[in-house]
mmCIF file of C-alpha atoms in Angstrom:
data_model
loop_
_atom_site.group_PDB
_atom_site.id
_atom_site.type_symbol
_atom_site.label_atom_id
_atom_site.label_comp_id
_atom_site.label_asym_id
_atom_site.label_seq_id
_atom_site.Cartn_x
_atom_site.Cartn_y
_atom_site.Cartn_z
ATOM 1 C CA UNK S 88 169.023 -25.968 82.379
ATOM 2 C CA UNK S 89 170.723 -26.492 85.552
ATOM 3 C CA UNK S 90 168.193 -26.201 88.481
ATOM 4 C CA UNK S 91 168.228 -25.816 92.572
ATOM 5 C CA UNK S 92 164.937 -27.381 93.833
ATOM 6 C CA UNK S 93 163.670 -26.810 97.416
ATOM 7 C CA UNK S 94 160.305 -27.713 99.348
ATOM 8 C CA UNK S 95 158.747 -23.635 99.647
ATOM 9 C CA UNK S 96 156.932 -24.463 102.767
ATOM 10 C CA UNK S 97 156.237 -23.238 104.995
ATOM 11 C CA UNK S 98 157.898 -25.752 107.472
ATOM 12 C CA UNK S 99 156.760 -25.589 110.787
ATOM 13 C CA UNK S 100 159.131 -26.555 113.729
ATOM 14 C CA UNK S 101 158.164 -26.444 117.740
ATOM 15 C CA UNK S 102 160.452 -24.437 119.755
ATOM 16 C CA UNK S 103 163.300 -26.598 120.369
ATOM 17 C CA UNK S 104 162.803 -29.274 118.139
ATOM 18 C CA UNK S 105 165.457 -30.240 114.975
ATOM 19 C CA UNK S 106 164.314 -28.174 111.616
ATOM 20 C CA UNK S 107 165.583 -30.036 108.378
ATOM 21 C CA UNK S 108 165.901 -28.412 105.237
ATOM 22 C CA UNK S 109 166.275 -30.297 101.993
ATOM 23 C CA UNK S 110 167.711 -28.819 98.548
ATOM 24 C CA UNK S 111 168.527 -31.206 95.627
ATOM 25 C CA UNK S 112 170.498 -29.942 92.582
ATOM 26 C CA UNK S 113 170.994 -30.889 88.827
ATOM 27 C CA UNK S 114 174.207 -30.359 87.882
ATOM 28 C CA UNK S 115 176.377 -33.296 88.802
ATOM 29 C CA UNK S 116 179.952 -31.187 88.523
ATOM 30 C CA UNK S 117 178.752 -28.665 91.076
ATOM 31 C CA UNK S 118 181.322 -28.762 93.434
ATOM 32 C CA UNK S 119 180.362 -25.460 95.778
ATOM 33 C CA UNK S 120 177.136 -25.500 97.718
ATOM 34 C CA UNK S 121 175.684 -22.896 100.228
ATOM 35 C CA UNK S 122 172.691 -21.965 103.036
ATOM 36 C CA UNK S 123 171.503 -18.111 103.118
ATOM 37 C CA UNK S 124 169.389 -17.143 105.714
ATOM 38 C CA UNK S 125 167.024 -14.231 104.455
ATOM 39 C CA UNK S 126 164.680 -12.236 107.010
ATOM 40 C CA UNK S 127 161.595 -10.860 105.604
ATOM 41 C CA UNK S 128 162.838 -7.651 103.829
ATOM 42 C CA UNK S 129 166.262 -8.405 104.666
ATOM 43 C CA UNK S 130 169.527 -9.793 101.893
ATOM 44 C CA UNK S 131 170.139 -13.247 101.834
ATOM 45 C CA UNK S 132 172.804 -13.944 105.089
ATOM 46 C CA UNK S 133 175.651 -16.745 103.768
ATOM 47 C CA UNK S 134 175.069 -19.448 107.213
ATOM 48 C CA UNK S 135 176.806 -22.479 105.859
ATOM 49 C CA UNK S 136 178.785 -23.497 102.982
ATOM 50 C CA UNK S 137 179.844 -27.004 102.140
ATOM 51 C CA UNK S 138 182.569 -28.540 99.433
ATOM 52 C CA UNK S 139 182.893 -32.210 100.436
ATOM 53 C CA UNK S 140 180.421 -35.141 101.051
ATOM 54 C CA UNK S 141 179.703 -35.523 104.728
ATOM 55 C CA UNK S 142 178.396 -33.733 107.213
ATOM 56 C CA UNK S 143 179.781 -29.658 108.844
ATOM 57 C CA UNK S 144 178.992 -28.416 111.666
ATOM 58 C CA UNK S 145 178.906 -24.530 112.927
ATOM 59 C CA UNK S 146 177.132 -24.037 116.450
ATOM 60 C CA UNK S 147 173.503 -25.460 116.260
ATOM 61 C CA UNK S 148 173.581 -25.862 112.144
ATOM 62 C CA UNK S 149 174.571 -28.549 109.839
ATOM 63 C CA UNK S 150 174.601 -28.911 106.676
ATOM 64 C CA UNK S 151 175.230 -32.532 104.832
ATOM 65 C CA UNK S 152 176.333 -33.285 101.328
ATOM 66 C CA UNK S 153 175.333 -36.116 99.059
ATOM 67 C CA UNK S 154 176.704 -35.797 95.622
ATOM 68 C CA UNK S 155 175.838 -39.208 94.280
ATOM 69 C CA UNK S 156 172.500 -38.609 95.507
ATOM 70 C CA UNK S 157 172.510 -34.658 94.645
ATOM 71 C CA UNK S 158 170.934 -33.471 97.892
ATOM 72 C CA UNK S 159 172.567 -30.907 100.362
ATOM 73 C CA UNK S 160 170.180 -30.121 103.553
ATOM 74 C CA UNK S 161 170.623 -28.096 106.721
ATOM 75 C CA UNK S 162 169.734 -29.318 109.551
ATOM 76 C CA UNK S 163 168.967 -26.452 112.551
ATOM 77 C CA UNK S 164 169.341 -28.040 116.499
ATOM 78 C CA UNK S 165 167.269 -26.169 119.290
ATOM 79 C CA UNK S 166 165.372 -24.406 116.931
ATOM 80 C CA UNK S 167 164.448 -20.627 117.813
ATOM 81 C CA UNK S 168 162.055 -18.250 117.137
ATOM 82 C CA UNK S 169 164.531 -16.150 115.539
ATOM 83 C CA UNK S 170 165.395 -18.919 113.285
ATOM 84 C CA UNK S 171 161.979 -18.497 111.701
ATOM 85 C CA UNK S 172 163.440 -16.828 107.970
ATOM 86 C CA UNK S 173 163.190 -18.265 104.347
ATOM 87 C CA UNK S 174 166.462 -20.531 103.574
ATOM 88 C CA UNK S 175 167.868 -20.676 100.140
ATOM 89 C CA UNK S 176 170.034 -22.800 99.275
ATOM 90 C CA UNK S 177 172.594 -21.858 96.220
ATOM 91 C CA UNK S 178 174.923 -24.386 94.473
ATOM 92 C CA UNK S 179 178.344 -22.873 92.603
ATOM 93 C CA UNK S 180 178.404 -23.627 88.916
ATOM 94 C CA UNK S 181 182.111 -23.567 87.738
ATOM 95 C CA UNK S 182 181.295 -22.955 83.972
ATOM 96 C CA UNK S 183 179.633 -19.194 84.209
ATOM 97 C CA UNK S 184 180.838 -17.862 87.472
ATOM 98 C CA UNK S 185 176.933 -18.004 88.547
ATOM 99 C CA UNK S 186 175.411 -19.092 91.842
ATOM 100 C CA UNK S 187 172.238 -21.233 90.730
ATOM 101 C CA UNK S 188 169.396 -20.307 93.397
ATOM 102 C CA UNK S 189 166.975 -22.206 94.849
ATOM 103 C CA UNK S 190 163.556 -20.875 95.915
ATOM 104 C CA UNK S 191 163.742 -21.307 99.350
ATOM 105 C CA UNK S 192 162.338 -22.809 101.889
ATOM 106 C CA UNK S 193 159.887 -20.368 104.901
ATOM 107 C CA UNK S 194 160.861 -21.887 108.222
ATOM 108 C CA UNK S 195 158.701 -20.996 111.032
ATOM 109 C CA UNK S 196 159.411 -21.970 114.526
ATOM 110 C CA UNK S 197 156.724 -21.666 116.779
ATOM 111 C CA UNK S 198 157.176 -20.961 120.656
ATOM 112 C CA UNK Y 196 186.991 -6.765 106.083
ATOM 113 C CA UNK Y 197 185.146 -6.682 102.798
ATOM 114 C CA UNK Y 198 182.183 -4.228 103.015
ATOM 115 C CA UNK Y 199 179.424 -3.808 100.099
ATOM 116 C CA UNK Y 200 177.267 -0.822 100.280
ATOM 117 C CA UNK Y 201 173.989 -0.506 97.964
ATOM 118 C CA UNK Y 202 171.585 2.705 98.316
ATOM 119 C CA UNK Y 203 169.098 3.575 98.593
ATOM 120 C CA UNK Y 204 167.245 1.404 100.917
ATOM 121 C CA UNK Y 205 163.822 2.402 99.174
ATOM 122 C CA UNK Y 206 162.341 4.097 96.707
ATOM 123 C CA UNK Y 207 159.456 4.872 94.698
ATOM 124 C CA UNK Y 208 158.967 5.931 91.270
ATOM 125 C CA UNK Y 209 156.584 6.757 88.603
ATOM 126 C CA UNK Y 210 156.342 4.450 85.266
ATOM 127 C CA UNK Y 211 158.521 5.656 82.691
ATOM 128 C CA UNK Y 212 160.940 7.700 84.879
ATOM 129 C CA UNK Y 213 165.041 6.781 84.714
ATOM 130 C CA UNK Y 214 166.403 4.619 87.469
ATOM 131 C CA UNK Y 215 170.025 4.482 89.065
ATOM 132 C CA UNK Y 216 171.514 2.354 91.858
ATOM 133 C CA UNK Y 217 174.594 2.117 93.097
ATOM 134 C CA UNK Y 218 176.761 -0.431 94.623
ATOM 135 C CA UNK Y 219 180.355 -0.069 96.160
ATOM 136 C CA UNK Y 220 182.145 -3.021 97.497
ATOM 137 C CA UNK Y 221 185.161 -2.070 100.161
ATOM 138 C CA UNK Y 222 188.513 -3.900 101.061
ATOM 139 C CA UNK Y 223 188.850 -6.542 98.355
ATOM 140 C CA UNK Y 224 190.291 -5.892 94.576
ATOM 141 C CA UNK Y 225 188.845 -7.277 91.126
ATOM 142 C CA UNK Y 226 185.874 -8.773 92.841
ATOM 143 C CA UNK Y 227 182.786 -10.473 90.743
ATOM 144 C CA UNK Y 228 179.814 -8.460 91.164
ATOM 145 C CA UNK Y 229 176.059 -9.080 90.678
ATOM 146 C CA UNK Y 230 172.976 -7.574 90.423
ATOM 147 C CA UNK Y 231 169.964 -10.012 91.776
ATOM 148 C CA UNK Y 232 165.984 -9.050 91.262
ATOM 149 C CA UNK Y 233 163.506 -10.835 93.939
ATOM 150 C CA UNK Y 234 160.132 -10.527 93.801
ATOM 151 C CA UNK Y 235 158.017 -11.101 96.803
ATOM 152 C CA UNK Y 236 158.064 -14.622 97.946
ATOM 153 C CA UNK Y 237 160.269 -15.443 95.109
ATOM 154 C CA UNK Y 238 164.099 -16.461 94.829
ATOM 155 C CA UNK Y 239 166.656 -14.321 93.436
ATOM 156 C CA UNK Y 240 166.917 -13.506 89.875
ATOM 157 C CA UNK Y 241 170.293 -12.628 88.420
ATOM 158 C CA UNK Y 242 170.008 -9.933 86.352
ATOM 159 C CA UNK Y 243 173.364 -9.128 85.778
ATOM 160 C CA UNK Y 244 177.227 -10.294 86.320
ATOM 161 C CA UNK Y 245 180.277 -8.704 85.833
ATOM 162 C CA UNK Y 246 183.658 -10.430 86.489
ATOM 163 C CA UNK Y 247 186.070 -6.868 85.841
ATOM 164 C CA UNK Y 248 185.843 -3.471 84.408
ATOM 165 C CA UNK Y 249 183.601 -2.801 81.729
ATOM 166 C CA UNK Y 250 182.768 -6.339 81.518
ATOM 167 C CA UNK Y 251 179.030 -7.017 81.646
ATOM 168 C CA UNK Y 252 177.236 -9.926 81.321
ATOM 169 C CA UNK Y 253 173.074 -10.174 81.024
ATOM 170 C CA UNK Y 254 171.194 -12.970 81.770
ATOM 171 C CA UNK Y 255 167.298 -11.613 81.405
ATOM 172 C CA UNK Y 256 166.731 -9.892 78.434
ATOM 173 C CA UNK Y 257 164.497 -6.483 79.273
ATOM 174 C CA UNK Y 258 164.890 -2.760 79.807
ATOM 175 C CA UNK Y 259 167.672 -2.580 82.341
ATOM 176 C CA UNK Y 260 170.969 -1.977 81.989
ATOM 177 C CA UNK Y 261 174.273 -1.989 84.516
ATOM 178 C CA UNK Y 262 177.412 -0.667 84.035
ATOM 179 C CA UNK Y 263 181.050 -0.757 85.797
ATOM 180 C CA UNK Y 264 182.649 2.074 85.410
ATOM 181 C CA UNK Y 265 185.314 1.104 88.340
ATOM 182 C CA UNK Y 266 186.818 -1.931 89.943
ATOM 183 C CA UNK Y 267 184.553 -1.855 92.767
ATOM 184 C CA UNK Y 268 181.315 0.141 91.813
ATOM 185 C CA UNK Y 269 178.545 -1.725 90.036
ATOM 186 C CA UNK Y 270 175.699 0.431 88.762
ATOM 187 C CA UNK Y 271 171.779 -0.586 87.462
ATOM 188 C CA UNK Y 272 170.035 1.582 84.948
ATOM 189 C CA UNK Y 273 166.633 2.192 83.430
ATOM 190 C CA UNK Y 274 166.052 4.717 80.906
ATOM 191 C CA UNK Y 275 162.095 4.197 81.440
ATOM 192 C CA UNK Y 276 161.005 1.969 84.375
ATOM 193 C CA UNK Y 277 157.881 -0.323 83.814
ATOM 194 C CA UNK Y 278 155.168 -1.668 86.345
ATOM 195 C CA UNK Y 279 156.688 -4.710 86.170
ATOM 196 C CA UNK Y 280 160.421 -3.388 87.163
ATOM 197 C CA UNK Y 281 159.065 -3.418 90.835
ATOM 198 C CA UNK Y 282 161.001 -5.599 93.386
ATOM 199 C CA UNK Y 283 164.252 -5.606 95.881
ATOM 200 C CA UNK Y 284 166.788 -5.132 94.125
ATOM 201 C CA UNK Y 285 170.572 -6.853 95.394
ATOM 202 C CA UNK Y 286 173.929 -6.276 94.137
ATOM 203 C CA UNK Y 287 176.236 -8.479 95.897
ATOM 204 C CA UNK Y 288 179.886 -9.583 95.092
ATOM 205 C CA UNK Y 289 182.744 -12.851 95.285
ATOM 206 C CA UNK Y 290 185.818 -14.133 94.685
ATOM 207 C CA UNK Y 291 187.579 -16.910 94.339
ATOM 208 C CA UNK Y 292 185.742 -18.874 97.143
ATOM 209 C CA UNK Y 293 182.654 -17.993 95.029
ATOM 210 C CA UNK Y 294 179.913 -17.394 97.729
ATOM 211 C CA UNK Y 295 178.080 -14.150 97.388
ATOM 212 C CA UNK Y 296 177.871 -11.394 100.164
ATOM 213 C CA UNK Y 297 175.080 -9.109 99.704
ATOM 214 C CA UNK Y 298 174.362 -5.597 99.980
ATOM 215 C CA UNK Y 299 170.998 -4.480 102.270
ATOM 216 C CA UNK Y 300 169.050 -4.411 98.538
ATOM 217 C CA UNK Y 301 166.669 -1.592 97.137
ATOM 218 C CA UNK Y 302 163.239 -1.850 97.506
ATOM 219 C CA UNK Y 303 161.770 -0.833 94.021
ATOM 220 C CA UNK Y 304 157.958 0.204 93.762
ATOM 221 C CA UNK Y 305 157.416 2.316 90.662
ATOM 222 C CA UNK Y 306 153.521 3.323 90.257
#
């Protein structure tokens, strides 16, 4: 059973501080791994996606990729109130055309 | 641009009535498409894949159905809803690159 496991929170961040999100996965192939941003009562919103080990940046996210370890996190700089949203994390598995889903993880970010 | 449209945004039915909603994706040929369950404060559930015409593949055995009757129109069914059918409901569709882009989901509340 291949599995996405995150922390469900909630996380709580001050206003301007770094938020760090942790996902770890079980599938050692995976090769494909993505963030989603959901709002309450919103659809999941693709933020980051990720292929290689290492770090990407986009504006104030990152995301980082461990494969030996199995971990992928997203890291959020100058963290806003809008920020505050659940984050999923979703790894690619190649055999069944499926996105395996985490959970997700409620960030709050308090002013 | 690729555009996916789902409706409707909400509504409400009695137990044992027939359910139908409808997804469209815009600008992009043969893509995969996906219907997704989430219950509150849960993760997504993938109900239902379908990687061309009149293929369909189920992943949660129950009393839904979906259909796709054309390249880029991805349908979910019910003859006779149940309590426990209640949720948002997301269709949302890929290709090769394999991240998903939602739709703005169906919120479900049969009574």
């Amino acid at each position: 059973q291949k599995e996405v496991e995150q922390n469900s929170g909630p996380l709580s961040v001050p206003e301007g501080a770094i938020a760090s999100l942790n996902c770890t996965y079980s599938d050692r192939v995976s090769q494909s791994f993505f963030w989603y941003r959901q709002y309450s009562g919103k659809s999941p919103e693709l933020i980051m996606s990720i292929y290689s080990n290492g770090d990407k940046e986009d504006g104030r996210f990152t995301a980082q990729l461990n494969k030996a370890s199995q971990y992928v996190s997203l890291l959020i700089r100058d963290s806003q109130p809008s920020d505050s949203a659940t984050y999923l994390c979703a790894v690619y598995a190649d055999s069944n055309y499926q996105l395996i889903w985490g959970a997700g993880t409620k960030l709050i970010i308090k002013p | 641009s690729q555009t996916i449209h789902q409706w409707p945004a909400t509504l409400v039915q009695p137990v044992g009535s027939p359910l139908s909603l409808e997804c469209t994706v815009e600008g992009t040929s043969n893509p995969n498409l996906y219907w997704y369950r989430q219950a509150a404060g849960r993760g997504l559930q993938l109900l239902f894949y379908s990687v061309g015409i009149g293929q369909i593949s189920s992943e949660v055995p129950q009393n839904l159905s979906a259909s796709r009757p054309q390249d880029r129109q991805f349908i979910l069914s019910s003859k006779k809803l149940l309590l426990s059918d209640s949720g948002f409901y997301l269709c949302a569709w890929s290709e090769l690159t394999v991240e998903a882009f939602f739709g703005q989901g169906t919120r479900l509340t049969v009574v």
